[in-house]
XYZ file of C-alpha atoms in Angstrom:
587
model
C 0.000 0.000 0.000
C 1.378 3.416 -0.928
C 1.687 5.880 1.961
C -0.990 8.576 1.881
C 0.325 11.694 0.116
C 3.748 10.085 -0.005
C 6.587 11.952 -1.616
C 7.477 9.257 -4.130
C 10.622 9.437 -6.230
C 11.037 7.349 -9.355
C 14.499 5.973 -10.071
C 14.917 4.796 -13.669
C 17.814 2.522 -14.519
C 19.117 1.380 -17.862
C 20.416 -2.107 -17.137
C 21.697 -2.782 -20.641
C 25.304 -3.967 -20.709
C 26.184 -0.954 -22.874
C 25.261 2.687 -22.226
C 23.959 2.155 -18.660
C 22.264 5.220 -17.196
C 20.334 6.577 -14.225
C 17.349 8.961 -14.183
C 15.429 10.502 -11.288
C 11.831 11.721 -11.644
C 10.280 13.700 -8.816
C 6.871 13.461 -7.120
C 5.395 15.888 -9.669
C 6.719 13.943 -12.681
C 9.508 16.434 -13.417
C 12.935 15.169 -14.439
C 15.484 15.913 -11.719
C 18.485 14.103 -13.179
C 19.446 11.891 -16.116
C 22.944 10.837 -17.110
C 24.811 7.961 -18.711
C 27.370 6.156 -16.559
C 30.117 6.663 -19.136
C 30.422 10.333 -18.193
C 31.511 9.824 -14.600
C 33.556 6.716 -15.417
C 35.127 8.366 -18.497
C 34.894 4.990 -20.202
C 33.297 4.986 -23.659
C 29.837 3.397 -23.449
C 30.669 2.083 -19.923
C 30.531 -1.504 -21.178
C 29.473 -3.982 -18.466
C 29.323 -1.262 -15.798
C 26.331 -0.858 -13.449
C 24.152 2.260 -13.722
C 23.852 2.632 -9.931
C 27.423 3.629 -9.192
C 28.124 2.916 -5.523
C 30.100 6.137 -5.033
C 27.970 8.587 -7.039
C 24.536 7.266 -6.132
C 24.360 8.287 -2.427
C 25.222 11.889 -3.253
C 22.594 11.995 -6.012
C 19.904 10.595 -3.727
C 20.729 13.116 -1.012
C 20.771 15.981 -3.508
C 17.463 15.145 -5.196
C 15.479 12.800 -2.911
C 16.364 13.716 0.679
C 12.689 14.106 1.687
C 11.527 10.843 0.096
C 8.748 8.827 1.718
C 8.910 6.112 -0.906
C 10.924 4.989 -3.929
C 9.832 3.270 -7.111
C 12.720 1.661 -8.990
C 11.940 1.189 -12.675
C 14.149 -0.869 -14.998
C 14.343 -0.916 -18.787
C 14.091 -4.700 -19.155
C 11.556 -7.232 -17.987
C 12.982 -9.613 -15.434
C 12.166 -12.815 -17.332
C 14.372 -13.563 -20.309
C 13.159 -14.972 -23.651
C 13.200 -18.728 -24.192
C 15.924 -18.708 -26.876
C 18.320 -16.911 -24.514
C 17.632 -19.295 -21.629
C 18.172 -22.241 -23.973
C 21.479 -20.816 -25.228
C 22.669 -20.382 -21.644
C 21.652 -23.952 -20.748
C 23.577 -25.286 -23.771
C 26.708 -23.376 -22.735
C 26.753 -21.021 -25.722
C 26.875 -17.970 -23.453
C 29.885 -19.202 -21.498
C 33.473 -18.104 -22.209
C 34.156 -21.541 -23.725
C 31.104 -21.303 -25.953
C 32.031 -17.819 -27.151
C 35.634 -18.863 -27.843
C 34.383 -21.808 -29.892
C 31.839 -19.664 -31.765
C 29.349 -22.268 -30.635
C 25.663 -22.208 -31.343
C 23.369 -22.393 -34.300
C 24.132 -19.963 -37.130
C 20.967 -17.956 -37.644
C 20.239 -15.692 -40.586
C 21.597 -12.630 -38.829
C 24.244 -10.098 -39.803
C 26.580 -10.999 -36.937
C 28.589 -14.077 -36.019
C 27.228 -16.407 -33.305
C 30.007 -15.453 -30.867
C 29.051 -11.779 -31.223
C 25.366 -12.440 -30.651
C 25.988 -14.736 -27.700
C 28.496 -12.368 -26.135
C 25.806 -9.667 -26.148
C 23.301 -12.061 -24.597
C 25.814 -13.207 -21.979
C 26.753 -9.635 -21.089
C 23.075 -8.726 -20.837
C 22.385 -11.751 -18.633
C 25.197 -10.688 -16.303
C 23.907 -7.086 -16.187
C 20.425 -8.241 -15.188
C 21.682 -10.838 -12.718
C 23.547 -8.184 -10.718
C 20.790 -5.599 -11.055
C 20.191 -3.096 -8.301
C 22.756 -4.441 -5.817
C 24.404 -1.062 -5.321
C 21.076 0.737 -5.162
C 19.762 -1.664 -2.522
C 22.802 -1.057 -0.318
C 22.542 2.716 -0.647
C 18.813 2.798 0.111
C 19.179 0.493 3.109
C 21.902 2.659 4.630
C 20.600 6.151 3.868
C 16.815 5.610 3.730
C 16.159 2.798 6.239
C 12.560 1.689 6.531
C 11.346 3.664 3.520
C 9.259 1.490 1.155
C 10.832 0.555 -2.165
C 8.864 -0.907 -5.061
C 10.508 -2.522 -8.091
C 9.192 -2.666 -11.655
C 10.554 -3.866 -14.964
C 9.226 -2.724 -18.321
C 9.467 -3.970 -21.885
C 12.644 -2.547 -23.399
C 11.076 -1.084 -26.528
C 8.235 0.391 -24.494
C 10.847 2.335 -22.490
C 12.277 3.732 -25.735
C 8.790 4.704 -26.858
C 7.977 6.362 -23.532
C 10.974 8.662 -23.778
C 10.198 9.565 -27.396
C 6.496 10.271 -26.831
C 6.419 11.737 -23.328
C 9.348 14.001 -24.162
C 7.891 15.178 -27.463
C 5.812 18.276 -28.233
C 3.044 15.995 -29.604
C -0.383 15.220 -28.160
C -0.770 12.397 -30.688
C 1.866 10.582 -32.717
C 2.931 7.370 -34.348
C 6.030 5.984 -32.655
C 8.771 3.827 -34.176
C 11.460 2.081 -32.136
C 14.216 0.587 -34.277
C 17.407 -0.744 -32.699
C 19.544 -3.875 -32.508
C 17.332 -5.989 -30.247
C 14.831 -5.931 -27.385
C 13.200 -8.776 -25.478
C 12.231 -10.724 -28.592
C 13.078 -8.616 -31.635
C 14.568 -5.431 -33.008
C 11.583 -3.193 -33.774
C 8.308 -2.078 -32.216
C 5.642 0.394 -33.281
C 3.153 2.261 -31.111
C 0.230 4.674 -31.276
C 0.403 7.593 -28.828
C -2.792 9.399 -27.852
C -4.161 11.042 -24.685
C -0.943 10.343 -22.835
C -1.129 6.596 -23.481
C 0.982 4.258 -25.561
C -0.656 1.413 -27.438
C 1.475 -1.261 -29.172
C 0.432 -1.804 -32.783
C 3.182 -4.027 -34.225
C 6.493 -5.624 -33.388
C 9.165 -7.719 -35.049
C 10.302 -11.028 -33.576
C 13.393 -12.934 -34.619
C 16.983 -12.077 -35.553
C 16.268 -9.646 -38.412
C 17.658 -6.316 -37.302
C 18.577 -3.019 -38.894
C 20.740 -2.356 -35.849
C 22.718 -5.558 -36.450
C 22.937 -4.635 -40.120
C 24.549 -1.279 -39.348
C 26.914 -2.952 -36.893
C 28.034 -5.269 -39.695
C 28.414 -2.343 -42.081
C 30.590 -0.585 -39.498
C 32.739 -3.691 -39.211
C 33.072 -4.092 -42.987
C 34.232 -0.475 -43.246
C 37.033 -1.248 -40.792
C 35.562 0.335 -37.665
C 34.504 -0.977 -34.248
C 30.784 -0.991 -33.546
C 31.345 -2.171 -29.972
C 33.145 1.122 -29.407
C 30.301 3.070 -31.002
C 32.090 3.913 -34.257
C 28.976 3.876 -36.423
C 29.465 7.672 -36.537
C 32.491 7.119 -38.745
C 30.440 5.244 -41.333
C 27.969 8.140 -41.519
C 30.765 10.636 -42.054
C 32.598 8.470 -44.576
C 29.450 7.739 -46.597
C 29.414 11.221 -48.113
C 32.762 10.591 -49.801
C 31.544 7.578 -51.761
C 29.133 6.712 -54.534
C 26.563 3.976 -55.007
C 27.899 0.521 -55.793
C 24.962 -0.974 -57.714
C 26.156 -4.543 -57.202
C 26.438 -4.181 -53.412
C 23.085 -2.422 -53.225
C 21.521 -5.321 -55.153
C 22.990 -7.839 -52.697
C 21.654 -5.905 -49.715
C 18.173 -5.677 -51.195
C 18.210 -9.435 -51.786
C 19.286 -10.163 -48.222
C 16.704 -8.136 -46.291
C 13.488 -6.473 -47.354
C 10.531 -4.687 -45.784
C 7.220 -6.459 -45.345
C 4.616 -4.092 -43.866
C 6.003 -3.247 -40.407
C 8.557 -6.017 -40.443
C 11.716 -7.290 -42.105
C 12.174 -10.560 -43.949
C 15.350 -12.404 -44.919
C 15.888 -14.458 -48.043
C 17.352 -17.569 -46.516
C 18.365 -19.043 -49.873
C 20.827 -16.245 -50.677
C 21.662 -14.626 -47.316
C 24.956 -16.328 -46.480
C 26.185 -16.264 -50.068
C 25.629 -12.489 -50.281
C 27.165 -12.021 -46.852
C 30.290 -13.807 -48.043
C 30.452 -11.504 -51.065
C 30.195 -8.487 -48.790
C 33.020 -9.846 -46.651
C 35.183 -9.834 -49.759
C 34.632 -6.050 -49.964
C 35.808 -5.510 -46.377
C 38.404 -2.766 -45.856
C 41.732 -4.451 -45.263
C 44.116 -3.646 -42.397
C 46.418 -0.825 -43.393
C 44.071 0.589 -46.027
C 42.985 4.203 -45.645
C 39.388 4.658 -44.439
C 38.528 6.246 -47.777
C 38.972 2.808 -49.372
C 35.575 1.916 -47.862
C 33.807 5.110 -48.969
C 31.661 3.428 -51.656
C 30.711 0.633 -49.274
C 29.755 3.149 -46.580
C 27.747 5.240 -49.036
C 25.875 2.246 -50.447
C 25.266 0.768 -46.999
C 23.921 4.079 -45.715
C 21.685 4.371 -48.791
C 20.186 0.938 -48.143
C 19.674 1.734 -44.458
C 17.914 5.010 -45.226
C 15.596 3.565 -47.886
C 14.688 0.659 -45.592
C 13.879 2.897 -42.613
C 11.858 5.270 -44.781
C 9.875 2.375 -46.240
C 9.024 1.124 -42.742
C 8.004 4.600 -41.639
C 5.763 5.076 -44.674
C 3.990 1.823 -43.788
C 3.640 3.089 -40.209
C 1.979 6.273 -41.432
C -0.409 4.233 -43.584
C -1.236 2.070 -40.577
C -1.606 4.751 -37.906
C -2.505 7.916 -39.852
C -0.904 10.489 -37.573
C 1.298 13.082 -39.277
C 3.563 13.247 -36.201
C 6.415 10.764 -35.773
C 8.267 10.054 -32.528
C 11.376 8.021 -33.332
C 13.706 6.223 -30.902
C 16.102 3.299 -30.592
C 19.740 3.163 -31.624
C 18.890 3.578 -35.318
C 17.336 6.969 -34.523
C 20.876 8.299 -34.041
C 21.401 8.165 -37.802
C 21.143 11.866 -38.563
C 21.493 11.413 -42.319
C 18.420 9.187 -42.383
C 16.535 11.473 -39.977
C 17.132 14.577 -42.071
C 15.319 13.031 -45.047
C 12.297 11.577 -43.211
C 9.980 14.525 -43.737
C 10.855 14.691 -47.440
C 10.679 10.948 -48.123
C 7.708 9.831 -46.004
C 4.193 11.222 -45.471
C 5.031 12.446 -41.941
C 4.883 16.209 -41.408
C 6.653 16.506 -38.035
C 9.489 14.502 -36.458
C 10.714 14.237 -32.876
C 13.850 12.345 -31.918
C 14.744 12.589 -28.201
C 18.203 13.730 -27.093
C 19.075 10.212 -25.896
C 17.325 7.854 -28.338
C 19.608 4.893 -27.603
C 19.626 2.736 -24.464
C 20.756 5.416 -21.996
C 17.462 7.173 -22.689
C 15.443 4.153 -21.573
C 16.382 4.949 -17.972
C 14.193 8.041 -18.171
C 11.595 6.198 -20.230
C 11.253 3.560 -17.498
C 10.969 6.175 -14.741
C 8.241 8.007 -16.665
C 6.347 4.761 -17.281
C 6.340 4.060 -13.545
C 5.196 7.589 -12.722
C 2.338 7.492 -15.206
C 1.295 4.050 -13.992
C 0.820 5.576 -10.535
C -0.963 8.684 -11.876
C -3.373 7.327 -14.515
C -5.857 10.201 -14.121
C -3.324 13.006 -14.363
C -3.432 15.089 -17.550
C 0.036 15.523 -19.019
C 0.673 18.482 -21.278
C 2.917 18.048 -24.293
C 6.263 19.736 -23.776
C 9.806 19.792 -25.113
C 12.281 17.734 -23.078
C 15.337 19.721 -22.024
C 18.570 17.823 -22.686
C 20.392 19.621 -19.854
C 19.710 17.027 -17.161
C 23.164 15.796 -16.127
C 25.822 16.773 -13.619
C 27.131 20.281 -13.021
C 30.743 21.116 -12.183
C 30.832 22.583 -8.628
C 31.884 26.214 -8.349
C 34.430 25.205 -5.714
C 36.200 22.977 -8.257
C 36.354 25.809 -10.783
C 37.757 28.197 -8.185
C 40.341 25.645 -7.090
C 41.666 25.359 -10.627
C 41.597 29.127 -11.025
C 43.798 29.389 -7.946
C 46.282 26.592 -8.592
C 46.394 25.966 -12.357
C 49.158 28.491 -12.963
C 47.507 29.758 -16.152
C 46.031 33.131 -17.077
C 42.443 33.194 -15.823
C 39.765 35.851 -15.489
C 36.421 35.787 -13.732
C 33.859 37.374 -16.054
C 30.332 37.313 -14.602
C 27.188 37.917 -16.614
C 27.529 38.873 -20.286
C 31.237 39.668 -19.948
C 32.191 36.009 -20.428
C 30.174 35.684 -23.644
C 31.722 38.924 -24.904
C 35.268 37.734 -24.291
C 34.578 34.237 -25.667
C 32.954 35.599 -28.826
C 35.982 37.823 -29.378
C 38.387 34.891 -29.108
C 36.280 32.820 -31.498
C 36.156 35.653 -34.041
C 39.978 35.808 -33.871
C 40.177 32.126 -34.847
C 40.774 30.647 -31.386
C 39.396 27.217 -30.455
C 37.410 27.278 -27.221
C 36.299 24.684 -24.694
C 32.883 25.734 -23.370
C 31.499 24.186 -20.154
C 28.326 25.683 -18.724
C 25.547 24.527 -16.420
C 24.304 20.960 -16.458
C 25.635 18.367 -18.880
C 23.587 17.170 -21.830
C 21.717 13.857 -21.583
C 22.562 11.919 -24.716
C 25.607 11.555 -26.969
C 25.818 15.075 -28.384
C 27.216 18.306 -26.994
C 24.552 20.984 -27.287
C 26.306 24.066 -25.995
C 27.038 23.024 -22.405
C 29.966 20.617 -22.941
C 31.217 21.821 -26.333
C 34.326 22.678 -28.267
C 33.564 25.776 -30.345
C 35.288 27.500 -33.246
C 34.807 29.993 -36.076
C 33.176 28.167 -39.028
C 34.338 30.752 -41.603
C 37.849 29.309 -41.759
C 38.149 26.184 -43.906
C 41.333 25.114 -42.120
C 39.609 25.146 -38.712
C 37.996 21.718 -39.099
C 41.274 20.127 -40.174
C 43.094 21.755 -37.271
C 40.555 20.472 -34.736
C 40.736 16.961 -36.178
C 44.536 17.044 -36.118
C 45.342 18.983 -32.924
C 42.298 18.793 -30.650
C 40.133 15.731 -31.292
C 42.908 13.566 -32.801
C 40.524 11.861 -35.179
C 40.209 11.034 -38.878
C 40.163 14.010 -41.222
C 37.086 12.822 -43.153
C 34.817 13.342 -40.144
C 32.655 16.493 -40.263
C 31.745 19.078 -37.645
C 28.315 20.353 -36.717
C 26.945 23.864 -37.234
C 25.153 25.398 -34.257
C 22.862 28.077 -35.678
C 20.563 30.702 -34.216
C 17.087 29.301 -34.774
C 15.755 32.561 -36.177
C 18.318 32.396 -39.012
C 17.833 28.728 -39.882
C 15.652 29.164 -43.006
C 18.205 31.526 -44.545
C 20.977 28.948 -44.308
C 19.327 25.538 -44.878
C 17.027 24.165 -47.545
C 13.749 22.752 -46.193
C 14.798 23.976 -42.757
C 13.671 22.003 -39.711
C 14.288 22.679 -36.045
C 16.972 20.330 -34.741
C 17.426 21.113 -31.037
C 19.373 17.939 -30.252
C 21.593 17.857 -33.362
C 19.548 14.844 -34.484
C 19.151 15.454 -38.219
C 21.313 16.417 -41.184
C 20.044 19.046 -43.630
C 21.379 20.576 -46.820
C 22.966 24.017 -46.743
C 21.728 26.570 -49.234
C 24.330 26.905 -52.032
C 24.976 30.580 -51.292
C 25.655 29.790 -47.614
C 28.200 27.015 -48.045
C 31.201 29.167 -48.900
C 30.574 31.388 -45.880
C 31.040 28.579 -43.319
C 33.278 25.947 -44.991
C 34.419 24.424 -41.686
C 30.938 22.999 -40.981
C 29.812 22.045 -44.502
C 30.343 18.369 -45.214
C 31.670 17.215 -48.560
C 28.114 16.578 -49.811
C 26.897 20.081 -48.894
C 25.105 19.051 -45.696
C 25.453 19.755 -41.987
C 24.175 18.007 -38.841
C 22.854 21.160 -37.284
C 21.845 22.213 -33.812
C 19.251 24.965 -33.737
C 19.797 27.231 -30.736
C 16.768 28.825 -29.116
C 17.010 31.337 -26.230
C 14.344 29.428 -24.308
C 16.322 26.174 -24.433
C 19.818 27.531 -23.757
C 19.965 31.297 -23.102
C 23.703 31.491 -22.423
C 24.704 29.601 -25.554
C 22.235 31.669 -27.569
C 23.809 34.834 -26.141
C 27.294 33.661 -27.128
C 26.130 32.853 -30.659
C 24.371 36.209 -30.933
C 27.518 38.086 -29.898
C 29.604 36.097 -32.375
C 27.016 36.922 -35.042
C 27.375 40.647 -34.333
C 31.165 40.409 -34.621
C 31.339 38.156 -37.694
C 28.066 38.581 -39.562
C 27.587 34.797 -39.328
C 24.936 33.273 -36.980
C 26.761 29.927 -36.897
C 29.459 28.345 -34.739
C 31.334 25.090 -35.217
C 30.172 22.885 -32.325
C 31.632 19.511 -31.421
C 31.654 17.460 -28.245
C 34.221 18.339 -25.592
C 36.338 15.202 -25.718
C 39.103 13.520 -27.669
C 38.475 10.542 -29.935
C 37.656 7.380 -28.026
C 36.671 9.138 -24.790
C 33.267 10.294 -23.513
C 32.396 13.966 -23.170
C 34.191 15.542 -20.203
C 32.503 15.208 -16.823
C 34.648 16.857 -14.164
C 36.931 19.880 -13.965
C 39.845 17.453 -14.086
C 38.517 15.959 -17.333
C 38.053 19.373 -18.920
C 41.546 20.520 -17.940
C 43.075 17.261 -19.153
C 41.693 17.885 -22.656
C 42.531 21.595 -22.484
C 46.183 21.078 -21.579
C 46.679 17.939 -23.652
C 45.347 19.319 -26.926
C 45.444 22.366 -29.156
C 42.604 24.174 -27.414
C 43.390 27.865 -26.992
C 40.989 28.744 -24.201
C 38.575 27.186 -21.731
C 35.399 28.835 -20.404
C 33.928 27.122 -17.345
C 31.123 28.852 -15.505
C 32.205 32.488 -15.180
C 35.919 31.738 -15.536
C 37.952 32.039 -18.716
C 41.280 30.165 -18.776
C 43.796 30.825 -21.529
C 47.218 29.499 -22.404
C 50.189 31.857 -22.142
C 50.378 32.340 -25.922
C 46.649 33.148 -26.183
C 45.980 36.922 -26.093
C 43.549 37.935 -23.364
């Protein structure tokens, strides 16, 4: 029995073996905190790490839930596992010996058995050890307070984040990723605050697995999240008609599902393996493969979404799952399908299901409450304490100025207009994989050499990878064709021809940019900085990329930020009201 008028806090946990995350929803349904574990751990994707970190969790609970009368703990997977996974574990296929031997039945899937069974084994381990740290923390710091546990269908958690966080009252919802409890896709109708399942795919067919395989064939590591590299490389290639024909033979759309041609699948897969980028070859050697693979992915997703529109009828689409991170595909949805409006949440992959699960639990307990459509803020993560900033200002031994109010934006805009590269850390961290003006590296987009310099001296990554334009929302239609708001940097659009030469550092080789539209209501300080840069330069655009180096998550602490600042070619670092510069950087 719930305590009368209890102050109930909802703790959402992503228990997936990759991208674990924690979210806290308050008694009024508001989001108090949401963050992926990789940030604090500074370990990319935080593989096989728990979301309820034993050292961070107590401080978070005291900061956000000190007056709790009750907790509801909501998880992003149902506790019972599907039959095929239990059978594989019983047969020993999920054991280290089974994985080493590549044991198990070869199914018509894009990945090898050892890869599939490693994922299942890692997921089994993640669920087996679920909530141990949380239980200890609650027992010590909140003794006697009731705790209720719930587990939700994985794809339903994705859908909850996409729909409850969207500006829509009604929508069709698509969840497309690598796998859930029994399959890789699910489709929902959203109306009156309720989600209704309308279709789902069971079996090993998976667009997520397909893109993992494409990443591997292009010479990159999907386990490390390098699908981004395929998207960037794709623009340098052209369509290989033979490869595209093989892909279309291997997997095709049937209504709201995918089918595999068993008679040709492994033969075509072997032919694709022959096109694999070899060790030592430059990434550009796989450009045609990346381009063709991306083309097939996009046409397949758009076909599924068109069928969803025919089935559900709503002109609004809420889109989530790992495949919703493909900004190239997202940017063409409104042109290539009947949908008129698109919402992709800031964390569409598994970290976002932590918040989706917490919201599902809250709404289950408040079935009569009317929820107004809103726009989910991405700024839900940790904030660097002022004391840490002041400590570095005192002991770093570098030039530093405290510039409160608009003075910091003035000084930062001036440095950017002079061609300096700036680390920009403000307020709470973004929830999701993209820096949206609070944990960003910023630069002047007018200089063509800027992107190459950042790749070479700051990010230490491949030169073919593009950078994103952050643009003042009010200027978007003047710079992009078929302009759409993109608050979370979730879609790629085409620059207008007359605009491309003005900002060459953020125009990809195919004339596109994965933009972030900046609105003063969503991020007033970043909007102010952009506005001041616009007044100095005549350009309402900044180059914006995540504050990290290749292979590492976005910075979390003051120590992380200073490590990148001092160990790279960054010229200046703005944290809170403090502006740090290097001795050779004019102040």
